[in-house]
Coordinates of N, CA and C in Angstrom, one line a residue:
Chain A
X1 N 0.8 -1.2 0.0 CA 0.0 0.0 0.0 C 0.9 1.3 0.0
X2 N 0.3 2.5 0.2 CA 0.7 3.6 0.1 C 1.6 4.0 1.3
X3 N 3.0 4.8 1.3 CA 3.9 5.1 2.7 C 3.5 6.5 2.5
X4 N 3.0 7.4 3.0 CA 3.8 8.4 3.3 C 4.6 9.1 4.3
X5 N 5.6 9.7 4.0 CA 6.9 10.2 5.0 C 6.7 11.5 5.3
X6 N 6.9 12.2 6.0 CA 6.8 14.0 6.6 C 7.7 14.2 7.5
X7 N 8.5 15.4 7.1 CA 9.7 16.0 7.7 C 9.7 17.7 7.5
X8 N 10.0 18.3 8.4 CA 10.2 17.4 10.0 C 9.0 17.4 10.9
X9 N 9.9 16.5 12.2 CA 8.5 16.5 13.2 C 7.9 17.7 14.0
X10 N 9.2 18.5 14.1 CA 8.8 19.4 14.8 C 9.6 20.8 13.8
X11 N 8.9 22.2 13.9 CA 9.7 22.9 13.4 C 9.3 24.4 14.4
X12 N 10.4 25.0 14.2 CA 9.9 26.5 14.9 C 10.5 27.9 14.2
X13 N 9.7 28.6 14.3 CA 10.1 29.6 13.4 C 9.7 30.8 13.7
X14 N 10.1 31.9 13.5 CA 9.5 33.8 13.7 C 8.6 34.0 12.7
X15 N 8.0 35.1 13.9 CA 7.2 35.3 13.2 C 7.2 35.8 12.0
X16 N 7.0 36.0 11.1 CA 7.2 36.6 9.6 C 8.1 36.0 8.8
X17 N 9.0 34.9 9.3 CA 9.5 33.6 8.4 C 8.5 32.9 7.9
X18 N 9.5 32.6 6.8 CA 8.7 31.4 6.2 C 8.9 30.1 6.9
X19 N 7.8 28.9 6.5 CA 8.2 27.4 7.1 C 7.8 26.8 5.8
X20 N 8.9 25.5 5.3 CA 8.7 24.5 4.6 C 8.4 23.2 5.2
X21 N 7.7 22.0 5.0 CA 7.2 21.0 5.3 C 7.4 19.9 4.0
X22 N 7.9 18.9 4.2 CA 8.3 18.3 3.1 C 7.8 16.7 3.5
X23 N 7.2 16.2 2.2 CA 6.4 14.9 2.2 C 6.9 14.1 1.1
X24 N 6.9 12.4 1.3 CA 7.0 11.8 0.0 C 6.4 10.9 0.3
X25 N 6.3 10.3 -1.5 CA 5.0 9.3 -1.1 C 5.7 8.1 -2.0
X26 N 5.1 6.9 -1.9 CA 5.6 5.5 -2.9 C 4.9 4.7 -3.5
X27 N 3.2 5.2 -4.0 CA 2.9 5.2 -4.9 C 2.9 5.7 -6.1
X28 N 3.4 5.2 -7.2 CA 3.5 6.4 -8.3 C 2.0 6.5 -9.0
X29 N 1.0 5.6 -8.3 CA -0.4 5.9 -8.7 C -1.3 6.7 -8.2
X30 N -0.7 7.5 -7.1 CA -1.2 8.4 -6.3 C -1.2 9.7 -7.3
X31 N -2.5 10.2 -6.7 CA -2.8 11.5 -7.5 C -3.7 12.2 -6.7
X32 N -3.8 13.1 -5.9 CA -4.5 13.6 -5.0 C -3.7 13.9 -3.7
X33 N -3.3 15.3 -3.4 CA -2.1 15.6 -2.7 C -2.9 16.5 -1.6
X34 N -3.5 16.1 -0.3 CA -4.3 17.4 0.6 C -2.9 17.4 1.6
X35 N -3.6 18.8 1.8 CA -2.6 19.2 3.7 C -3.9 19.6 4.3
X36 N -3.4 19.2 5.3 CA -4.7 19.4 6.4 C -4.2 20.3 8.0
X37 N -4.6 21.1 8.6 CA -4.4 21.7 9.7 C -5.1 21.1 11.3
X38 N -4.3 20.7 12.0 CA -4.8 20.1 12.9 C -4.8 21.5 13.9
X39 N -5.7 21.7 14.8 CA -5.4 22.6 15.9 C -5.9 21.9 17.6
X40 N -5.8 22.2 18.5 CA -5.4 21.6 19.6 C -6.9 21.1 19.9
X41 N -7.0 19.9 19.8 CA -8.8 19.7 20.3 C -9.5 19.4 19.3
X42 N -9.3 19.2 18.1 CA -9.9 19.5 17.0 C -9.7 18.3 16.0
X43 N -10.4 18.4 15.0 CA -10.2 17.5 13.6 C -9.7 18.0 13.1
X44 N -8.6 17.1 11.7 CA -8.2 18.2 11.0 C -9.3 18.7 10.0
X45 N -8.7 20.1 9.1 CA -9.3 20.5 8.3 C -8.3 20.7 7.0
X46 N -8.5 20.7 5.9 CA -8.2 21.2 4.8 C -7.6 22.7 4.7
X47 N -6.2 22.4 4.2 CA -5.8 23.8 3.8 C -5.7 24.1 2.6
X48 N -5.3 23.0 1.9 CA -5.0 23.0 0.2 C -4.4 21.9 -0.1
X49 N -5.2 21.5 -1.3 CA -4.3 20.5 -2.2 C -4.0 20.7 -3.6
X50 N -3.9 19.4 -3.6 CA -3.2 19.4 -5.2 C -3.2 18.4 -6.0
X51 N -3.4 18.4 -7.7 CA -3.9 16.9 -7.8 C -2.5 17.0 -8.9
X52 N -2.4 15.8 -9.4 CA -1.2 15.3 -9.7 C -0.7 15.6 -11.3
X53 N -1.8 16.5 -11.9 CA -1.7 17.3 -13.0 C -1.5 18.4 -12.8
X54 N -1.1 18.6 -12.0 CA -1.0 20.0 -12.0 C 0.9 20.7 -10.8
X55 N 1.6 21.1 -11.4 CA 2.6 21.2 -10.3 C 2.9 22.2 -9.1
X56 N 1.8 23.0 -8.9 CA 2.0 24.3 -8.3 C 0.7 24.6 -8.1
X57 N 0.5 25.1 -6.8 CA -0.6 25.8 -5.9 C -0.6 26.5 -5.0
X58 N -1.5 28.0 -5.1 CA -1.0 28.9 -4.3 C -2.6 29.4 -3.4
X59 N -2.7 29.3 -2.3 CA -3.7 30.6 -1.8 C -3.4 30.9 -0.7
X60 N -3.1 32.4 -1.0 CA -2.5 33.3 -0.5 C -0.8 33.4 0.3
X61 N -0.7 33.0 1.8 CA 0.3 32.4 2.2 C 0.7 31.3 1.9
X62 N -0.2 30.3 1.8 CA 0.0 29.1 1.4 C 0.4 28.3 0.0
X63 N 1.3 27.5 -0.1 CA 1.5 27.2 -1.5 C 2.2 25.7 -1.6
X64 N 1.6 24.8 -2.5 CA 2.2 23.7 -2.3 C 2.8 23.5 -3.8
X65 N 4.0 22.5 -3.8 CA 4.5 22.0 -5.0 C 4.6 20.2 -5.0
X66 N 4.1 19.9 -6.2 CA 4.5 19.0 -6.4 C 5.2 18.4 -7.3
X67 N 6.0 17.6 -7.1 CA 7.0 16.9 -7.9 C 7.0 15.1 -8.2
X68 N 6.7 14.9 -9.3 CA 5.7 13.5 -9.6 C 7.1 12.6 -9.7
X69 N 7.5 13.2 -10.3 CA 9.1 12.4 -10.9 C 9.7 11.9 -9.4
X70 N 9.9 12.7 -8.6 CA 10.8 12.4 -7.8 C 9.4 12.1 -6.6
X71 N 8.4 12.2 -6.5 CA 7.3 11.3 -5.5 C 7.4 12.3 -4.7
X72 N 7.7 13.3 -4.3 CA 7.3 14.5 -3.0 C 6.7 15.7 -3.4
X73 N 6.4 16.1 -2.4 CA 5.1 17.3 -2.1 C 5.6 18.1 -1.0
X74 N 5.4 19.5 -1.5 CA 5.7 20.4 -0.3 C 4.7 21.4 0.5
X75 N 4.7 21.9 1.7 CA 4.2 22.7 2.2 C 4.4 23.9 2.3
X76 N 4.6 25.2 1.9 CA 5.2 26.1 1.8 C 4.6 27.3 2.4
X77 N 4.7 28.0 3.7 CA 3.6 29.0 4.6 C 4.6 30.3 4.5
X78 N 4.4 31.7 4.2 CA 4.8 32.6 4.2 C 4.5 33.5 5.1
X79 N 5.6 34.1 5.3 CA 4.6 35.5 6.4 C 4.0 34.8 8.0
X80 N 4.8 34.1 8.5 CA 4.3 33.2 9.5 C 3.4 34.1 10.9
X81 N 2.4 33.7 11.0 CA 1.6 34.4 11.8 C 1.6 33.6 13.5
X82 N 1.4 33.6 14.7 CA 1.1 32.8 15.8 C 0.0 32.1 15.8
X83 N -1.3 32.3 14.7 CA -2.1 31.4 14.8 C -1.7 30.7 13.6
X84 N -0.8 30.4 12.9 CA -0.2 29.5 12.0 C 0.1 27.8 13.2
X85 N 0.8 28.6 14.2 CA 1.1 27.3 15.2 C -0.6 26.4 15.0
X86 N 0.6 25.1 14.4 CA -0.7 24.2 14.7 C 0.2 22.5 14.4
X87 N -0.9 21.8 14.3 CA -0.2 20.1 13.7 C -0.6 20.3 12.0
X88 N 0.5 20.1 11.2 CA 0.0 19.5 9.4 C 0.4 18.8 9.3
X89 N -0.5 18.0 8.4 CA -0.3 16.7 7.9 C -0.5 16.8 6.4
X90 N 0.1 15.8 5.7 CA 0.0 15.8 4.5 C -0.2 14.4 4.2
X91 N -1.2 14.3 2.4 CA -2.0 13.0 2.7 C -1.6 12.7 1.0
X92 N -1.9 11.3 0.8 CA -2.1 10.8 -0.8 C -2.8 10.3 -0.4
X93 N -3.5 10.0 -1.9 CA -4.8 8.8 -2.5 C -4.4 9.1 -3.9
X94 N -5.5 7.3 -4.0 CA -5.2 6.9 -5.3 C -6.9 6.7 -5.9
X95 N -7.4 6.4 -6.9 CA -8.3 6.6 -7.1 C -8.8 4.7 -7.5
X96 N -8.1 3.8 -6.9 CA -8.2 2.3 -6.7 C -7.4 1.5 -6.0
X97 N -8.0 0.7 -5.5 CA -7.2 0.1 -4.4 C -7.3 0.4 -3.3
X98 N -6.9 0.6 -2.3 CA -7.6 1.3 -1.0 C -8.1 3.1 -1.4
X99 N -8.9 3.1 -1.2 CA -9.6 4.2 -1.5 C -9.6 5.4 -0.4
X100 N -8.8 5.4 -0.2 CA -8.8 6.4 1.1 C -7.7 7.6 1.4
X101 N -7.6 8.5 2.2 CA -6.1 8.8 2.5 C -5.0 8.1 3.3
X102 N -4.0 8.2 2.7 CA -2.7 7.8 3.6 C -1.9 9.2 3.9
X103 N -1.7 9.2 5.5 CA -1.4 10.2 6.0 C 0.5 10.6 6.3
X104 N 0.7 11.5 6.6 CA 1.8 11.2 7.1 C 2.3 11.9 8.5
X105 N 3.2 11.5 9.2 CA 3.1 11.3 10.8 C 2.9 12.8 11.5
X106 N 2.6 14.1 10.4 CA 2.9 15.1 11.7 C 4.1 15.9 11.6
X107 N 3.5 17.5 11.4 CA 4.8 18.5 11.7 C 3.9 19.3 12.2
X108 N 4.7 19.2 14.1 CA 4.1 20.7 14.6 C 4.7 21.7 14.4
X109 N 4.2 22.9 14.3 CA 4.6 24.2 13.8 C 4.3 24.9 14.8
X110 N 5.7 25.3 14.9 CA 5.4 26.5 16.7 C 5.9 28.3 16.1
X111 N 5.0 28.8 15.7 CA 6.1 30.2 15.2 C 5.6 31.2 16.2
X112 N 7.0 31.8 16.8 CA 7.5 32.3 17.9 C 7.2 33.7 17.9
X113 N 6.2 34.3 18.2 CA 6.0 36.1 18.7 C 7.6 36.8 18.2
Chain B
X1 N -25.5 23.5 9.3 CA -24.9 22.1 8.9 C -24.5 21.5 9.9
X2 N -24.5 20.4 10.4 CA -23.2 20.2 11.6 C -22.2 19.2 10.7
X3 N -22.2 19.3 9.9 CA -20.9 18.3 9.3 C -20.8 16.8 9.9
X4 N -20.0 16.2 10.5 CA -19.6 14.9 11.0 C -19.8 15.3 12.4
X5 N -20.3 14.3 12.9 CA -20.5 14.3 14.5 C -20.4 13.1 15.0
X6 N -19.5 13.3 15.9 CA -19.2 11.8 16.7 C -19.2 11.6 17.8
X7 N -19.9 10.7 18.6 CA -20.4 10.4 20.0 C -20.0 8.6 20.1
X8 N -19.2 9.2 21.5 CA -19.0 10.0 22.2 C -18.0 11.0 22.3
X9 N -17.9 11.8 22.7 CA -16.3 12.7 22.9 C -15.2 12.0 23.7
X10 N -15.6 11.7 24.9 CA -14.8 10.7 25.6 C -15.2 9.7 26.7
X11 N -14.3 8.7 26.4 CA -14.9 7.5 27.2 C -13.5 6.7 27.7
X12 N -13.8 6.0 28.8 CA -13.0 4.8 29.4 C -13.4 3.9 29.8
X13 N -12.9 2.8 29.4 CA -13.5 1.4 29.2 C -12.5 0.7 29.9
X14 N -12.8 -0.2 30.6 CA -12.2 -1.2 31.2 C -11.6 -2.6 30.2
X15 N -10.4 -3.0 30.3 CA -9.9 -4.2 29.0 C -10.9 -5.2 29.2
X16 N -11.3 -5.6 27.8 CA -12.2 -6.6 27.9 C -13.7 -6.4 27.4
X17 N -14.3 -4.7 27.6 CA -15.2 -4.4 27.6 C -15.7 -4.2 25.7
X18 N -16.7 -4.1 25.8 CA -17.2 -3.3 24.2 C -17.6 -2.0 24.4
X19 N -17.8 -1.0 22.9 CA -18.1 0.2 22.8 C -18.4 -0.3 21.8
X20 N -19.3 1.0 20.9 CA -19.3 1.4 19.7 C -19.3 3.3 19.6
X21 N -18.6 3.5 18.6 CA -18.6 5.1 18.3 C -19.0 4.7 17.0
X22 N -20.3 6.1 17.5 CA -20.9 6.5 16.6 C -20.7 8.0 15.3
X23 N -21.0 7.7 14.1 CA -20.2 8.8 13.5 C -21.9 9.0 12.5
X24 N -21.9 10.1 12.2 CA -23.0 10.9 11.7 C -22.8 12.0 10.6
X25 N -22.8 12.0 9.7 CA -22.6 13.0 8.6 C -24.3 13.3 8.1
X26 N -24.0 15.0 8.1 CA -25.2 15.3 7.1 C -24.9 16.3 5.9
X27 N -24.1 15.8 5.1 CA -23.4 16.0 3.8 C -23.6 15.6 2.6
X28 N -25.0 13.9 2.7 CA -25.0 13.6 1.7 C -23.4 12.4 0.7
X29 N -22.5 12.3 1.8 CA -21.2 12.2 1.3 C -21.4 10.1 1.0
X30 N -20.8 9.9 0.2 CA -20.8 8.7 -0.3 C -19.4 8.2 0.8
X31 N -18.4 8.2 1.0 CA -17.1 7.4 2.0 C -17.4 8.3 3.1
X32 N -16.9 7.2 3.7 CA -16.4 7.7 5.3 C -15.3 6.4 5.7
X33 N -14.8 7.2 6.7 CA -13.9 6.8 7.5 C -13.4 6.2 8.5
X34 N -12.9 6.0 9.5 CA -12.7 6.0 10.6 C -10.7 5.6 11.0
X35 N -10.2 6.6 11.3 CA -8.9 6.8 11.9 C -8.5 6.9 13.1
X36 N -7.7 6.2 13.3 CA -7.1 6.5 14.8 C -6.0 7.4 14.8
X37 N -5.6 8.2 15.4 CA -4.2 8.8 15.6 C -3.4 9.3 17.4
X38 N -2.6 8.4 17.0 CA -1.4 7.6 18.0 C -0.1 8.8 18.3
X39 N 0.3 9.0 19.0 CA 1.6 10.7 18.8 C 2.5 10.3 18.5
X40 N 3.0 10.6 17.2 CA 4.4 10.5 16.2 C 4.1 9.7 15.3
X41 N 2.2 9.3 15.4 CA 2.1 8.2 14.0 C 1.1 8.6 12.4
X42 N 0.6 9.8 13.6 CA -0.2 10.5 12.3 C -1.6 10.1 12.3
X43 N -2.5 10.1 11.2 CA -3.8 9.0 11.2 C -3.6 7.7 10.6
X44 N -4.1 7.2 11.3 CA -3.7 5.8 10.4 C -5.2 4.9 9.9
X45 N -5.8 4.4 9.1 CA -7.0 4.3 8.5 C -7.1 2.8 9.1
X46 N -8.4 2.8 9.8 CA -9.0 1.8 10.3 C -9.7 0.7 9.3
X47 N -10.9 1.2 9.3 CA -12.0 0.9 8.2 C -12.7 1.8 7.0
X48 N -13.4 1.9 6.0 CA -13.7 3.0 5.4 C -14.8 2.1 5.3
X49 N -15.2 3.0 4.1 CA -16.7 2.3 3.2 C -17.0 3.8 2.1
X50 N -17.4 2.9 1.0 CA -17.6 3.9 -0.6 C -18.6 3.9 -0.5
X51 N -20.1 3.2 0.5 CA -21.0 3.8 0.2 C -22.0 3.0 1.5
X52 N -23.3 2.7 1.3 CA -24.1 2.5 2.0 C -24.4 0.7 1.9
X53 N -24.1 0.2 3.0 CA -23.5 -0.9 3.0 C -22.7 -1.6 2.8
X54 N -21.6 -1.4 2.4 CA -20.0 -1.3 2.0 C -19.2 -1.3 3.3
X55 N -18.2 -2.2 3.5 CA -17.1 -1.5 4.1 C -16.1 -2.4 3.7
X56 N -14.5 -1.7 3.8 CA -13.3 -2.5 3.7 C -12.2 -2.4 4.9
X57 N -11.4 -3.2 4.8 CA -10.1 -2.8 6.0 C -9.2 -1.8 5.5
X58 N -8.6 -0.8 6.2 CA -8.0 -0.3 5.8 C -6.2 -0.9 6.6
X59 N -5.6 0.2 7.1 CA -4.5 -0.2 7.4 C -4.0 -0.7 8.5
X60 N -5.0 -0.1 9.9 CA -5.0 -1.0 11.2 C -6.4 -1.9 11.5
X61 N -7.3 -2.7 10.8 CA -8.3 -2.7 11.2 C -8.7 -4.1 12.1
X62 N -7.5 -5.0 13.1 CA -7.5 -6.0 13.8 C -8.1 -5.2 15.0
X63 N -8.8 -6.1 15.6 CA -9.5 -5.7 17.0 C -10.9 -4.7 16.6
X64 N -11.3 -4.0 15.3 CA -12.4 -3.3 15.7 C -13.4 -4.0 13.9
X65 N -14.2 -3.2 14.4 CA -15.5 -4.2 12.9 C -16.2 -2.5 13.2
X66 N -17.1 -2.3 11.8 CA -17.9 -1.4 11.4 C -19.1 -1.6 10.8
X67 N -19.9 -0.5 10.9 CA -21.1 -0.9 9.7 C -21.2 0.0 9.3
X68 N -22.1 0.0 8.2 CA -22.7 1.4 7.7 C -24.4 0.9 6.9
X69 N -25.2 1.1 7.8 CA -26.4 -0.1 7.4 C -27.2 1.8 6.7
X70 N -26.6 2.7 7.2 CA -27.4 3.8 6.7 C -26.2 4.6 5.6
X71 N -26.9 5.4 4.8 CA -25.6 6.3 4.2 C -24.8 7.2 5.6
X72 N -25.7 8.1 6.2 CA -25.7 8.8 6.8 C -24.4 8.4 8.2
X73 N -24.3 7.2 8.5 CA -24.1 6.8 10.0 C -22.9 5.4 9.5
X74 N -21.9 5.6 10.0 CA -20.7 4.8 10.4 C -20.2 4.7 11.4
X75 N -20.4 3.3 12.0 CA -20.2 2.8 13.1 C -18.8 2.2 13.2
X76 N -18.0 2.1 14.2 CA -17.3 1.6 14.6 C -17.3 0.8 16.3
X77 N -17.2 0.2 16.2 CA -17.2 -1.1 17.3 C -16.0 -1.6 17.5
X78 N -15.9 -1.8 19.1 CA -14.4 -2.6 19.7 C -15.5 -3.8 20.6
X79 N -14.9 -4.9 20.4 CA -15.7 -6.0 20.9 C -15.3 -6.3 22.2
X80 N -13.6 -6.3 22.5 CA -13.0 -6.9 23.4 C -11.6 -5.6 23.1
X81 N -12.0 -4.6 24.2 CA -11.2 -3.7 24.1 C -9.4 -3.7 25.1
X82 N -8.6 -3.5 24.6 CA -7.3 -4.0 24.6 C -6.4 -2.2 25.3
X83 N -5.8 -2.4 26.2 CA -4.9 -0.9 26.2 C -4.4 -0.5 24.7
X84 N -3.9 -1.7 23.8 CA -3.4 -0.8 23.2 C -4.4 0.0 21.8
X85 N -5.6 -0.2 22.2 CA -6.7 0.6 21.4 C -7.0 2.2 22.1
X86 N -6.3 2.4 23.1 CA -6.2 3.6 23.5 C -5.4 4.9 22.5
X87 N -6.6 5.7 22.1 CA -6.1 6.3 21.1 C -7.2 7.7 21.0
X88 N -7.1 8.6 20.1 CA -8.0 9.4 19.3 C -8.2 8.8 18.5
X89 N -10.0 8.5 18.2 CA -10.6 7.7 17.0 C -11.0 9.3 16.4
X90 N -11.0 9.6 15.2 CA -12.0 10.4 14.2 C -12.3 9.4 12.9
X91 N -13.7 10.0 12.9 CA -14.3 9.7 11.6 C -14.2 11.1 10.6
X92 N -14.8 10.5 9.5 CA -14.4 11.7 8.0 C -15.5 11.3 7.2
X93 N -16.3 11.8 6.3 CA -16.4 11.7 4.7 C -16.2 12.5 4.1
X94 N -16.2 12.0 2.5 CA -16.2 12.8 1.6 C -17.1 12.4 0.5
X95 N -17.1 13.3 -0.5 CA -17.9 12.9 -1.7 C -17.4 11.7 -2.5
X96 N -16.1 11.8 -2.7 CA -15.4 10.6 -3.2 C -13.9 10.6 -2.3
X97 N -13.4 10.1 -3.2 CA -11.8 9.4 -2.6 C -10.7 10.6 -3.1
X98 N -10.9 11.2 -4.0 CA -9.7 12.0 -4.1 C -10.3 13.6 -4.3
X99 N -11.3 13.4 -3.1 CA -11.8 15.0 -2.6 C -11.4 15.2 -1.3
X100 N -12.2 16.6 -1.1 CA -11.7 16.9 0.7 C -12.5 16.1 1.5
X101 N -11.4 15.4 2.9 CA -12.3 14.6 3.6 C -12.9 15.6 4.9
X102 N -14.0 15.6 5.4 CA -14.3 16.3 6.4 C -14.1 15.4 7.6
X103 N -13.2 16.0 8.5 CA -13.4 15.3 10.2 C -13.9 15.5 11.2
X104 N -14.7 14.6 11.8 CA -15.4 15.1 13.2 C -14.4 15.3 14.1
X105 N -14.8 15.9 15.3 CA -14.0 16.4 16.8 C -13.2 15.2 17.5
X106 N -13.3 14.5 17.4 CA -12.7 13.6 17.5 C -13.3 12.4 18.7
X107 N -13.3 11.4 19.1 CA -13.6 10.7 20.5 C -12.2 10.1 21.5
X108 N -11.8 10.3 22.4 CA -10.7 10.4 23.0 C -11.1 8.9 24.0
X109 N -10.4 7.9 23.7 CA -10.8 6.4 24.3 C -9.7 6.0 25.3
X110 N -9.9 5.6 26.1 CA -8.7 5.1 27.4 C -9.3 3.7 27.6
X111 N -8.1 2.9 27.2 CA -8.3 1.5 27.9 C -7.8 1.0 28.8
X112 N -8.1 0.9 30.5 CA -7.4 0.5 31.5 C -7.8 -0.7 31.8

């Protein structure tokens, strides 16, 4: 089945830095790339994705890239705000075979006042 | 809307006992879910189902069984509950498989 990997686990950063989050996956039949925002207590939610035709996605601070060839996906947050601190996850699916997402383990994001 | 709702929020169960969490969508959504997430492991996919009376295993699914006898309602059941089922369960649907999944609040389980 599907692995995905997410690095790193923890990251911390100022406020008005940027943070990158970097994912790979090991199906090459995956097509369907979400990040999701966990906050403390909560489900995650959807921040953006990306489907596998496509290599670049932006809204607003947010922007992900994907790279098919080489099987990874990035997170990309600009302008880091304190309510940016949260858990992301980043997910694949395939559109057969287990039909679901495969997650990957988790990057807390702490950006520092 | 209330999106996904799952009851209970939290419970502790004695090893050996049963539960069922209940998961409720009013979305209309064809899959749902049910994930556990463990700290440093992420979610990891229990059971799902593509529609109304359907279900499959996903990637942990020893120790728990589901139904989905309605569109609306995904169950998950522990028959013979174990410490190491101690976890955050959420459920999710979506329209399909390679859309956005929505997650309920989660239900927070202790098994002593």
């Amino acid at each position: 089945g599907e692995n995905v990997e997410q690095h790193p686990s923890t990251l911390s950063v100022q406020e008005g830095d940027s943070a990158v989050i970097k994912c790979t996956y090991s199906d090459s039949a995956s097509n369907y790339f979400p990040w999701y925002k966990q906050e403390l207590g909560k489900g995650p939610q959807l921040i953006i994705d990306i489907r596998s035709n496509v290599g670049e996605k932006k809204d607003q601070r947010i922007a992900v890239t994907l790279n098919k060839t080489a099987k990874h996906f990035s997170l990309h947050i600009t302008e880091t705000q304190p309510e940016d601190s949260a858990v992301y996850f980043c997910a694949a699916s395939i559109t057969s075979g287990r039909r679901a997402l495969t997650f990957g383990s988790g990057t807390r994001l702490q950006v520092q006042p | 809307n209330a999106g996904v709702t799952q009851t209970p929020k939290f419970r502790v169960l004695k090893t050996g006992q049963s539960m069922t969490l209940l998961c409720a969508q009013d979305m209309n959504h064809e899959y749902m879910y049910w994930y556990r997430q463990d700290p440093g492991m992420g979610l990891r996919l229990i059971h799902y189902s593509v529609g109304e009376g359907t279900t499959a295993k996903g990637e942990v699914p020893d120790g728990y069984n589901v139904s989905r006898l309605k569109k609306q309602n995904f169950l998950l059941g522990l028959e013979s509950a174990a410490p190491s089922q101690t976890s955050v369960y959420f459920c999710a649907s979506s329209y399909g498989s390679n859309t956005e999944a929505f997650f309920g609040q989660g239900t927070r389980l202790t098994v002593v």
